[in-house]
Coordinates of N, CA and C and ligand atoms in Angstrom, one line a residue:
M1 N 5.6 16.2 -18.1 CA 5.3 17.6 -17.2 C 6.6 18.3 -17.8
D2 N 6.2 19.7 -18.6 CA 7.6 20.7 -18.8 C 7.9 21.3 -17.4
D3 N 9.7 20.8 -17.6 CA 10.4 21.7 -16.1 C 10.6 22.5 -17.3
L4 N 11.3 22.9 -18.2 CA 11.6 23.9 -18.4 C 11.3 25.7 -18.6
A5 N 9.8 25.4 -18.3 CA 9.3 26.9 -18.4 C 9.5 26.9 -16.7
P6 N 9.9 28.5 -16.5 CA 9.6 28.8 -15.0 C 8.5 28.9 -15.0
P7 N 8.3 28.3 -13.7 CA 6.7 28.0 -12.7 C 6.1 29.4 -12.4
P8 N 4.6 29.6 -12.7 CA 4.4 30.9 -11.9 C 4.1 30.7 -10.6
T9 N 4.9 31.7 -10.3 CA 4.2 31.6 -8.4 C 3.2 32.4 -8.2
T10 N 2.1 31.7 -7.5 CA 0.9 32.4 -7.5 C 1.1 32.4 -5.8
A11 N -0.2 34.1 -5.6 CA -0.2 34.5 -4.2 C -0.5 33.1 -3.1
A12 N 0.1 33.8 -2.0 CA -0.2 32.7 -0.8 C -0.7 33.5 0.2
P13 N -1.8 33.2 1.0 CA -2.4 33.5 2.3 C -1.2 33.9 3.1
T14 N -1.8 34.7 4.3 CA -0.8 34.9 5.1 C 0.0 34.0 6.2
T15 N 0.8 34.0 7.0 CA 1.3 33.5 7.5 C 0.8 33.0 8.8
A16 N -0.2 34.0 9.0 CA -1.5 33.8 10.3 C -2.5 32.7 9.7
A17 N -2.7 32.8 8.0 CA -4.0 32.0 7.8 C -3.4 30.8 7.4
I18 N -1.5 30.2 7.0 CA -1.4 29.4 6.5 C -1.3 28.4 8.0
A19 N -1.1 29.1 9.2 CA -1.2 28.4 10.1 C -2.6 27.8 10.4
E20 N -3.8 28.7 10.5 CA -4.6 28.4 10.6 C -5.6 27.3 9.8
N21 N -4.6 27.4 8.5 CA -5.3 26.3 7.4 C -4.9 25.0 8.2
L22 N -3.3 25.4 8.2 CA -2.7 23.9 8.9 C -3.3 23.4 9.8
T23 N -3.7 24.0 10.9 CA -4.7 23.2 12.3 C -6.0 22.9 11.7
R24 N -6.9 23.2 10.5 CA -7.6 23.2 9.9 C -7.8 21.6 9.1
V25 N -6.5 21.4 9.0 CA -6.7 20.2 7.6 C -6.0 18.7 8.5
R26 N -5.3 19.4 9.8 CA -4.6 18.4 10.6 C -6.0 17.9 11.5
D27 N -7.0 19.0 11.9 CA -8.1 18.5 12.6 C -9.2 17.6 11.7
R28 N -9.0 17.9 10.3 CA -9.9 17.1 9.2 C -9.3 15.5 9.3
I29 N -8.0 15.4 9.4 CA -6.8 14.1 9.4 C -7.5 13.1 10.3
A30 N -7.3 14.1 11.8 CA -8.3 13.4 12.8 C -9.4 13.0 12.9
I31 N -10.5 13.9 12.6 CA -11.8 13.0 12.3 C -12.1 12.1 11.4
A32 N -11.2 12.0 10.6 CA -11.5 11.4 9.3 C -10.4 10.0 9.8
A33 N -9.6 10.3 10.6 CA -8.9 8.8 10.9 C -9.8 8.2 11.9
A34 N -10.4 9.2 12.7 CA -10.9 8.5 13.8 C -12.2 7.7 13.5
A35 N -12.9 8.2 12.2 CA -13.9 8.2 11.7 C -13.8 6.6 11.1
A36 N -12.5 6.6 11.2 CA -12.0 5.0 10.4 C -11.7 4.1 11.2
G37 N -11.6 4.6 12.3 CA -11.4 3.6 13.4 C -9.4 3.5 13.6
R38 N -8.7 4.5 13.1 CA -7.3 4.6 12.8 C -6.8 5.4 14.0
Q39 N -5.8 5.7 14.3 CA -5.0 6.9 14.6 C -5.1 7.7 14.1
P40 N -4.9 9.2 14.2 CA -4.3 10.7 13.7 C -3.0 10.2 13.3
T41 N -2.1 9.9 13.8 CA -0.6 9.4 14.0 C -0.2 8.7 12.9
D42 N -1.3 7.9 12.2 CA -0.9 6.8 11.1 C -0.9 7.7 9.6
I43 N -1.5 8.9 10.2 CA -1.6 9.6 8.8 C -0.7 10.6 8.7
T44 N 0.3 10.8 7.3 CA 1.3 12.0 7.6 C 0.7 12.7 6.3
L45 N 1.0 14.1 6.8 CA 0.6 15.1 5.9 C 1.4 15.5 5.0
V46 N 1.6 15.4 4.1 CA 2.4 16.3 2.7 C 1.9 18.1 2.4
A47 N 2.8 18.6 2.8 CA 1.8 19.6 2.5 C 2.8 20.6 1.5
V48 N 1.3 20.8 0.3 CA 1.6 20.8 -1.2 C 2.5 22.2 -1.5
S49 N 3.6 22.7 -1.9 CA 3.9 23.9 -1.9 C 4.3 24.3 -3.2
K50 N 3.9 23.7 -4.1 CA 4.2 24.1 -5.8 C 3.3 25.1 -5.9
T51 N 4.0 25.9 -6.4 CA 4.0 27.1 -7.4 C 4.2 28.5 -6.3
K52 N 3.8 28.3 -4.6 CA 4.0 29.2 -3.6 C 5.1 29.3 -3.6
P53 N 5.6 30.8 -2.8 CA 6.4 31.1 -2.7 C 7.1 30.4 -1.5
A54 N 8.7 30.6 -1.4 CA 9.5 29.9 0.1 C 8.6 30.6 1.5
E55 N 8.1 32.1 1.4 CA 7.6 32.4 2.4 C 6.7 31.8 3.4
A56 N 5.8 31.4 2.5 CA 4.8 30.4 2.1 C 4.8 29.0 3.2
V57 N 6.1 28.6 2.5 CA 6.8 27.4 3.2 C 7.2 27.5 5.2
R58 N 7.4 28.4 4.5 CA 8.4 29.2 5.9 C 7.3 29.2 7.2
A59 N 6.3 29.9 6.7 CA 4.8 30.2 7.3 C 4.9 28.6 7.8
A60 N 4.8 27.6 7.0 CA 4.4 26.5 7.5 C 5.1 25.8 8.7
L61 N 6.5 26.0 8.1 CA 7.5 25.5 8.8 C 7.4 26.2 10.2
A62 N 7.2 27.3 10.4 CA 6.7 28.2 11.5 C 5.4 27.6 12.4
A63 N 4.7 26.9 11.8 CA 3.0 26.0 12.5 C 3.7 24.6 13.0
G64 N 5.3 23.9 12.2 CA 5.5 22.7 12.9 C 5.4 21.8 11.9
Q65 N 5.1 22.2 10.3 CA 4.9 21.1 9.5 C 6.3 21.2 8.6
R66 N 6.8 19.8 8.3 CA 7.9 19.5 8.3 C 8.1 19.1 6.7
I67 N 6.8 18.1 6.5 CA 7.1 17.7 5.5 C 6.3 18.0 4.0
F68 N 6.9 18.5 3.3 CA 6.8 19.1 1.7 C 6.5 18.6 0.4
G69 N 5.4 18.7 -0.5 CA 5.8 18.1 -1.9 C 5.8 19.0 -2.8
E70 N 6.5 18.9 -3.9 CA 6.9 19.9 -5.0 C 6.7 19.0 -6.2
N71 N 5.9 19.6 -7.2 CA 6.0 18.8 -8.6 C 7.0 18.8 -9.6
R72 N 7.6 19.7 -9.5 CA 9.2 20.1 -10.3 C 10.3 20.4 -9.5
V73 N 10.8 19.5 -10.3 CA 12.5 19.6 -9.9 C 12.9 20.8 -9.6
Q74 N 13.3 21.8 -10.8 CA 13.8 22.9 -10.5 C 13.2 24.1 -9.6
E75 N 11.7 23.8 -10.0 CA 11.1 24.8 -9.1 C 11.6 24.4 -7.3
A76 N 11.8 22.8 -6.8 CA 11.9 22.4 -5.6 C 13.8 22.7 -5.7
A77 N 14.6 22.7 -6.2 CA 15.7 23.3 -6.2 C 16.1 24.4 -5.9
G78 N 15.3 25.4 -6.6 CA 15.6 26.9 -6.0 C 14.7 27.4 -4.7
K79 N 13.7 26.4 -4.3 CA 12.9 26.9 -3.3 C 13.6 26.2 -1.7
F80 N 14.2 25.1 -2.0 CA 14.4 24.4 -0.5 C 15.6 24.2 -0.3
P81 N 16.6 24.3 -0.8 CA 17.8 24.3 -0.2 C 18.1 25.6 1.1
G82 N 17.9 26.7 0.4 CA 17.8 27.7 1.8 C 17.0 27.5 2.9
L83 N 16.1 27.1 2.9 CA 14.7 26.4 4.2 C 15.7 25.6 4.8
R84 N 15.9 24.6 4.1 CA 16.7 23.2 4.3 C 18.1 23.7 5.8
S85 N 18.4 24.6 5.7 CA 19.9 25.4 6.4 C 19.3 25.8 7.5
D86 N 17.5 26.6 7.2 CA 17.1 26.4 8.7 C 16.7 25.6 9.4
Y87 N 15.9 24.8 8.4 CA 15.5 23.7 9.2 C 15.7 22.2 8.7
P88 N 16.7 21.6 9.4 CA 17.7 20.4 8.7 C 16.2 19.2 8.8
D89 N 15.5 19.3 9.4 CA 14.5 18.0 9.3 C 13.4 18.2 8.6
L90 N 13.3 19.2 7.8 CA 12.7 19.2 6.9 C 12.7 18.0 5.7
K91 N 11.4 17.8 5.3 CA 11.4 16.4 3.9 C 10.8 17.2 3.0
L92 N 11.6 16.8 2.0 CA 11.0 17.2 0.6 C 10.6 15.9 0.2
H93 N 9.3 15.8 -0.7 CA 8.7 15.1 -1.7 C 8.6 15.4 -3.2
L94 N 8.8 14.3 -4.2 CA 8.8 15.4 -5.7 C 7.3 14.0 -6.1
I95 N 6.6 15.5 -6.2 CA 5.3 14.5 -6.6 C 4.7 14.7 -7.9
G96 N 5.8 15.6 -8.5 CA 5.2 15.4 -10.0 C 5.7 14.5 -11.0
G97 N 5.6 14.3 -12.2 CA 6.0 13.5 -13.4 C 7.4 13.4 -13.7
L98 N 8.6 12.7 -13.4 CA 9.5 12.7 -13.7 C 10.0 12.7 -14.8
Q99 N 11.1 13.6 -15.1 CA 11.7 13.3 -16.5 C 13.1 12.5 -16.2
T100 N 13.5 11.2 -17.2 CA 14.4 10.6 -16.8 C 15.9 11.6 -16.6
N101 N 16.2 12.6 -17.3 CA 17.3 13.2 -17.1 C 17.5 14.4 -15.9
K102 N 16.3 14.3 -14.8 CA 15.9 14.8 -13.7 C 15.8 14.0 -12.7
A103 N 16.3 12.9 -13.2 CA 16.5 11.4 -12.0 C 17.6 12.0 -11.1
R104 N 18.8 12.3 -11.7 CA 19.9 12.8 -10.5 C 20.0 13.7 -9.8
D105 N 19.4 14.9 -10.2 CA 18.6 15.9 -9.7 C 17.9 15.6 -8.2
A106 N 16.6 14.8 -9.1 CA 15.8 14.5 -8.0 C 16.8 13.7 -6.3
V107 N 17.0 12.6 -7.2 CA 17.8 11.9 -6.1 C 18.7 12.7 -5.0
R108 N 19.7 13.6 -5.5 CA 20.4 14.3 -4.8 C 19.1 15.8 -4.1
L109 N 18.5 15.8 -4.7 CA 17.4 16.7 -3.7 C 16.6 16.3 -3.0
A110 N 15.8 15.0 -2.8 CA 14.6 14.9 -1.9 C 15.0 13.5 -1.4
E111 N 14.2 13.4 0.0 CA 13.9 12.5 0.9 C 12.8 11.2 0.0
V112 N 11.8 11.7 -0.7 CA 10.9 10.8 -1.5 C 10.8 11.1 -2.6
I113 N 10.2 10.0 -3.9 CA 10.4 10.5 -4.7 C 9.1 9.7 -5.3
E114 N 7.9 10.3 -5.2 CA 6.4 9.7 -5.1 C 5.8 8.9 -6.5
T115 N 6.7 9.4 -7.6 CA 6.2 9.3 -8.8 C 7.1 8.0 -9.9
L116 N 7.7 7.4 -9.2 CA 8.6 6.0 -10.2 C 7.5 5.4 -10.9
D117 N 7.4 5.3 -12.2 CA 6.7 4.7 -12.8 C 7.1 4.4 -14.0
R118 N 8.2 4.2 -14.5 CA 8.4 3.6 -15.7 C 10.0 2.8 -15.8
P119 N 9.9 1.7 -16.3 CA 11.4 1.0 -15.9 C 12.6 2.2 -16.6
R120 N 12.6 2.8 -17.5 CA 13.8 3.9 -17.8 C 13.7 4.5 -17.1
L121 N 12.6 5.2 -16.1 CA 13.2 6.1 -14.8 C 13.6 4.9 -13.6
A122 N 13.2 3.6 -13.6 CA 13.8 3.0 -12.6 C 15.7 3.2 -12.9
D123 N 15.8 2.6 -13.9 CA 17.2 2.6 -14.3 C 17.6 3.9 -14.1
A124 N 17.0 5.0 -14.4 CA 17.7 6.2 -14.4 C 18.0 6.5 -12.9
I125 N 17.1 6.2 -11.7 CA 17.2 6.6 -10.5 C 18.2 5.7 -10.0
A126 N 18.0 4.5 -10.1 CA 18.9 3.2 -9.7 C 20.2 3.7 -9.9
A127 N 20.8 4.7 -11.2 CA 22.0 4.9 -11.8 C 22.5 6.2 -10.8
A128 N 22.0 7.0 -10.7 CA 21.6 8.3 -9.4 C 21.9 8.1 -8.4
I129 N 21.5 6.8 -7.5 CA 21.7 6.1 -6.3 C 23.0 6.2 -6.4
E130 N 23.5 5.1 -7.6 CA 24.8 4.6 -7.2 C 26.0 6.0 -7.7
K131 N 25.4 6.9 -8.2 CA 26.6 8.1 -8.1 C 26.6 9.2 -6.9
E132 N 25.5 9.3 -6.9 CA 25.2 10.0 -5.6 C 25.3 9.9 -4.5
G133 N 25.1 7.9 -4.2 CA 25.6 7.5 -2.5 C 24.4 8.1 -1.8
R134 N 23.2 8.1 -2.3 CA 22.2 8.2 -1.6 C 20.9 7.9 -2.0
T135 N 20.1 7.8 -1.2 CA 18.9 6.7 -1.7 C 17.4 7.4 -1.1
P136 N 16.8 8.0 -1.6 CA 15.5 8.5 -1.4 C 14.4 7.2 -1.4
T137 N 13.4 7.6 -0.4 CA 12.6 6.7 -0.5 C 11.5 6.7 -1.8
L138 N 11.2 5.6 -2.0 CA 10.4 5.5 -3.4 C 9.1 5.2 -3.2
L139 N 8.0 5.7 -4.0 CA 6.7 5.3 -4.4 C 6.9 4.8 -6.0
I140 N 6.0 3.8 -6.0 CA 5.7 3.7 -7.5 C 4.1 4.5 -7.8
E141 N 4.1 5.2 -8.5 CA 2.7 5.7 -9.0 C 1.9 5.5 -10.0
V142 N 0.6 4.9 -9.7 CA 0.1 4.2 -10.6 C -1.2 4.3 -11.1
N143 N -1.1 4.8 -12.6 CA -2.1 5.7 -13.1 C -4.0 4.4 -13.2
V144 N -4.4 4.9 -12.2 CA -5.1 4.1 -11.5 C -6.8 4.1 -12.5
G145 N -6.7 5.6 -13.0 CA -7.9 5.3 -14.1 C -7.5 5.4 -15.6
N146 N -6.8 4.6 -16.0 CA -5.7 4.6 -17.4 C -6.1 5.4 -18.4
E147 N -6.0 6.6 -17.7 CA -5.7 8.1 -18.5 C -4.8 8.1 -19.1
G148 N -5.2 8.5 -20.7 CA -3.8 8.9 -21.8 C -2.9 9.7 -21.7
Q149 N -3.1 11.0 -20.8 CA -2.1 11.9 -21.0 C -1.7 11.8 -19.7
K150 N -1.8 10.7 -18.3 CA -1.4 10.8 -17.0 C 0.1 10.0 -16.7
S151 N 0.6 10.7 -15.8 CA 1.6 9.6 -15.7 C 1.3 8.4 -14.7
G152 N 2.2 7.8 -14.7 CA 1.6 6.2 -13.6 C 2.0 5.3 -14.4
I153 N 2.0 4.5 -14.1 CA 2.4 2.9 -14.6 C 0.8 2.2 -14.8
P154 N 0.3 1.6 -15.8 CA -1.2 1.2 -16.2 C -1.1 0.6 -15.0
R155 N -2.5 0.1 -14.9 CA -2.6 -0.7 -13.7 C -2.3 -2.2 -14.0
A156 N -2.5 -2.9 -15.2 CA -2.3 -3.9 -15.5 C -1.1 -4.0 -15.6
D157 N 0.2 -3.2 -15.3 CA 1.5 -3.6 -15.9 C 2.0 -3.5 -13.8
A158 N 1.1 -2.8 -13.4 CA 1.9 -2.5 -12.2 C 2.1 -3.8 -11.0
D159 N 1.2 -4.9 -10.9 CA 2.3 -5.9 -10.2 C 4.1 -6.3 -10.9
G160 N 4.0 -6.5 -12.2 CA 5.3 -7.0 -12.6 C 6.4 -5.8 -12.4
F161 N 5.9 -4.3 -12.4 CA 6.8 -3.5 -12.1 C 7.1 -3.6 -10.3
I162 N 6.2 -3.8 -9.7 CA 6.4 -3.4 -8.2 C 7.4 -4.5 -8.2
N163 N 7.3 -5.7 -8.5 CA 8.3 -6.7 -8.2 C 9.3 -6.7 -8.5
D164 N 9.6 -5.7 -10.0 CA 11.0 -5.4 -10.1 C 11.6 -4.5 -9.8
C165 N 10.8 -3.7 -8.4 CA 11.2 -2.4 -8.2 C 11.5 -2.5 -6.7
K166 N 10.8 -3.7 -6.5 CA 11.0 -4.6 -4.7 C 12.9 -5.3 -4.9
S167 N 12.7 -6.0 -6.1 CA 14.2 -6.5 -6.0 C 15.3 -5.7 -6.2
R168 N 15.0 -4.5 -7.3 CA 15.6 -3.6 -7.3 C 16.4 -2.8 -6.2
F169 N 14.8 -2.6 -5.7 CA 15.3 -1.4 -4.6 C 15.1 -1.6 -2.9
G170 N 14.8 -2.4 -3.3 CA 14.3 -3.1 -1.4 C 13.8 -2.3 -0.8
A171 N 14.1 -2.2 0.6 CA 12.9 -1.4 1.3 C 12.6 0.1 0.9
A172 N 14.1 0.5 0.1 CA 13.5 1.8 -0.4 C 12.2 2.1 -1.0
L173 N 11.8 1.0 -1.5 CA 10.2 0.8 -2.1 C 9.4 1.3 -0.7
A174 N 9.1 1.8 -0.7 CA 7.9 2.0 0.6 C 6.5 1.5 0.0
G175 N 5.8 2.3 -1.1 CA 4.7 1.9 -1.0 C 4.1 2.4 -2.9
L176 N 2.9 3.2 -3.2 CA 2.3 3.3 -3.8 C 1.9 4.8 -3.8
M177 N 1.5 5.2 -5.2 CA 0.6 6.4 -5.4 C 0.0 7.1 -6.1
C178 N -1.5 7.3 -6.5 CA -2.1 7.5 -7.2 C -3.0 8.6 -6.9
V179 N -3.6 9.2 -8.4 CA -4.3 10.6 -8.3 C -5.2 10.5 -8.8
P180 N -6.7 9.8 -8.7 CA -7.8 9.5 -9.5 C -7.8 10.1 -10.6
P181 N -8.9 9.9 -11.4 CA -9.7 10.8 -12.4 C -10.2 11.4 -11.9
L182 N -10.3 13.0 -12.3 CA -10.9 14.4 -11.5 C -12.4 14.1 -11.9
D183 N -12.9 13.3 -12.6 CA -14.7 13.5 -12.7 C -15.0 11.9 -12.4
E184 N -14.3 11.2 -11.7 CA -15.2 9.8 -11.3 C -15.4 10.0 -9.9
D185 N -15.6 9.0 -9.1 CA -16.0 9.0 -8.2 C -14.5 8.0 -7.6
P186 N -13.3 8.9 -6.5 CA -12.2 8.4 -6.5 C -12.2 7.0 -5.5
R187 N -13.5 6.7 -4.8 CA -13.5 5.5 -3.6 C -13.0 3.8 -4.7
P188 N -13.4 3.6 -5.9 CA -12.7 2.6 -6.3 C -11.1 2.5 -6.5
H189 N -10.9 3.8 -7.1 CA -9.4 3.7 -7.3 C -8.7 4.1 -6.0
F190 N -8.9 4.7 -4.8 CA -8.6 4.5 -3.8 C -8.6 3.2 -2.9
T191 N -9.4 2.2 -3.1 CA -9.6 0.7 -2.5 C -8.6 0.1 -3.2
W192 N -9.0 0.4 -4.7 CA -7.6 -0.9 -5.7 C -6.2 -0.3 -4.9
L193 N -6.1 1.2 -5.1 CA -4.5 1.1 -4.6 C -4.2 0.7 -3.4
A194 N -5.0 1.1 -2.1 CA -5.0 0.2 -0.5 C -4.6 -1.3 -0.8
D195 N -5.3 -2.1 -1.5 CA -5.7 -3.1 -1.8 C -4.1 -3.5 -2.4
R196 N -3.9 -3.1 -3.3 CA -2.8 -3.2 -3.8 C -1.3 -3.2 -2.8
A197 N -1.5 -1.9 -2.4 CA 0.3 -2.1 -1.7 C 0.3 -3.0 -0.3
A198 N -1.5 -3.3 -0.2 CA -1.5 -4.5 1.1 C -0.6 -6.0 0.2
R199 N -1.8 -6.3 -0.6 CA -1.0 -7.6 -1.4 C 0.6 -7.4 -1.4
H200 N 1.1 -6.8 -1.6 CA 2.8 -6.7 -1.7 C 3.4 -6.2 -0.5
G201 N 2.8 -5.7 0.4 CA 3.1 -6.2 1.9 C 4.1 -4.6 1.9
L202 N 3.6 -3.4 1.2 CA 4.0 -2.3 1.2 C 3.4 -1.4 2.4
P203 N 4.0 -0.7 3.1 CA 3.2 0.2 4.1 C 2.6 1.4 3.6
V204 N 3.3 2.0 2.7 CA 2.6 3.5 2.1 C 1.7 3.5 1.5
V205 N 0.9 4.2 1.2 CA -0.2 4.2 0.3 C -0.3 5.8 0.5
S206 N 0.0 6.6 -0.6 CA -0.2 7.8 -0.9 C -1.2 8.3 -1.7
M207 N -2.3 8.7 -1.3 CA -3.5 9.1 -2.3 C -4.4 10.0 -1.1
G208 N -5.1 11.2 -1.7 CA -5.9 12.2 -1.5 C -5.2 13.4 -1.6
M209 N -6.1 14.2 -1.7 CA -5.5 15.7 -2.1 C -6.7 16.9 -1.4
S210 N -6.6 17.6 -1.6 CA -7.6 19.1 -0.7 C -8.9 18.6 -1.0
A211 N -9.6 17.8 -2.2 CA -11.1 17.5 -2.1 C -11.4 16.6 -1.5
D212 N -10.6 15.7 -1.3 CA -10.7 14.5 -1.2 C -10.2 13.7 0.1
F213 N -9.2 14.0 0.6 CA -8.4 13.7 1.3 C -9.1 12.7 2.6
D214 N -9.9 12.9 2.8 CA -11.2 12.3 4.1 C -11.5 11.4 3.2
I215 N -12.1 11.2 2.1 CA -11.9 9.6 1.6 C -11.1 8.8 1.2
A216 N -9.8 9.7 1.2 CA -8.5 8.4 0.9 C -8.4 8.2 2.2
I217 N -8.4 8.5 3.3 CA -8.0 8.0 4.6 C -9.1 7.1 4.7
A218 N -10.4 7.2 4.7 CA -11.8 5.9 5.3 C -11.0 4.9 4.2
C219 N -10.4 5.4 3.1 CA -10.1 4.1 2.2 C -8.8 3.5 2.3
G220 N -8.2 3.9 3.2 CA -6.9 3.7 3.6 C -5.5 3.9 3.3
A221 N -5.6 5.0 3.2 CA -4.5 6.5 2.7 C -3.8 6.2 3.9
T222 N -2.4 6.4 3.6 CA -1.1 6.6 5.2 C -0.4 7.7 5.0
W223 N -0.6 8.5 3.5 CA 0.0 9.8 3.2 C -1.1 10.5 2.6
V224 N -0.9 11.7 2.8 CA -2.0 12.8 1.9 C -1.5 13.7 1.4
R225 N -1.8 14.0 0.4 CA -0.9 15.5 -0.2 C -2.0 16.4 0.1
V226 N -1.8 18.0 0.3 CA -2.8 18.4 0.5 C -2.2 19.9 0.0
G227 N -2.5 20.8 -0.8 CA -2.2 21.8 -1.1 C -2.8 22.7 -1.5
S228 N -3.9 23.5 -1.9 CA -4.4 24.9 -1.8 C -5.4 24.8 -0.6
A229 N -5.8 23.4 0.1 CA -6.1 23.7 1.7 C -5.8 24.1 2.4
I230 N -4.3 24.6 2.1 CA -3.3 24.9 3.5 C -2.8 26.1 2.5
F231 N -2.5 26.4 1.2 CA -1.7 27.4 0.7 C -2.3 28.0 -0.2
G232 N -3.8 28.0 -0.1 CA -4.9 28.6 -1.3 C -4.7 28.3 -2.5
S233 N -5.6 28.7 -3.5 CA -5.8 28.3 -4.7 C -4.2 28.6 -5.7
R234 N -4.4 28.0 -6.4 CA -3.3 28.1 -7.3 C -3.6 28.7 -8.5
Ligands
PLP1 C1 -1.3 19.7 -6.5 C2 -0.9 18.5 -6.3 C3 -1.6 17.7 -5.1 C4 -2.2 18.8 -4.1 O1 -3.4 19.4 -4.8 P1 -4.6 20.5 -3.5 O2 -5.6 19.7 -4.6 O3 -4.0 21.6 -3.9 O4 -4.4 19.6 -2.6 C5 -1.7 16.4 -4.7 N1 -0.6 15.8 -5.4 C6 -0.5 16.1 -7.0 C7 0.3 15.0 -7.6 C8 -0.4 17.2 -7.1 O5 0.1 17.6 -8.3

């Protein structure tokens, strides 16, 4: 992920429209949870605000949303400190591929890093935790489709990496995350991820975006990451 170029800021809907979109997404979560025999409170909504201005995040905060996802450290660093001073209970998740040289900023800035995906990044995050005296919650991203250009640990290496990270980070390692291939049925990928988390006793399964979060909930997602259905297209 190129973190050097400034991210383009894209237009966001009005404050009222963002509040309405949030209500609609929360309703869809409740319906999908009920259909799966689960409680809506078992599902955490991560509102993905990448490329959207701080005012859009503010609109979601005013509507009660507190958990946000960003994919670039620099963009998050520009947007969130100001919002945090007004909303101290805000939680920031980093959901984009993370460069090792951004690990320290990531550890300083975020409550959750969802994209731990290789041993060298684990080293960098461990060093950053030591230096910052602050331990974010960590998820391992799995490249469930084994796609060439995609971040995430390959499926075949997942068990070994999960075990290493468990012994290294303890309970800070909370679960697994994935983004399945765009052009495939996500179900087998979602099911594989939920099963893998269960086998390792990891409580969090982060999967599902605007187009497929209902399916992800049916397959066992505990966190869904929803951007465009809340903040408009990018
Ligand atoms: C952008 C993004 C999302 C949200 O995608 P939408 O389709 O806008 O809901 C979720 N997860 C990751 C990793 C993303 O980069």
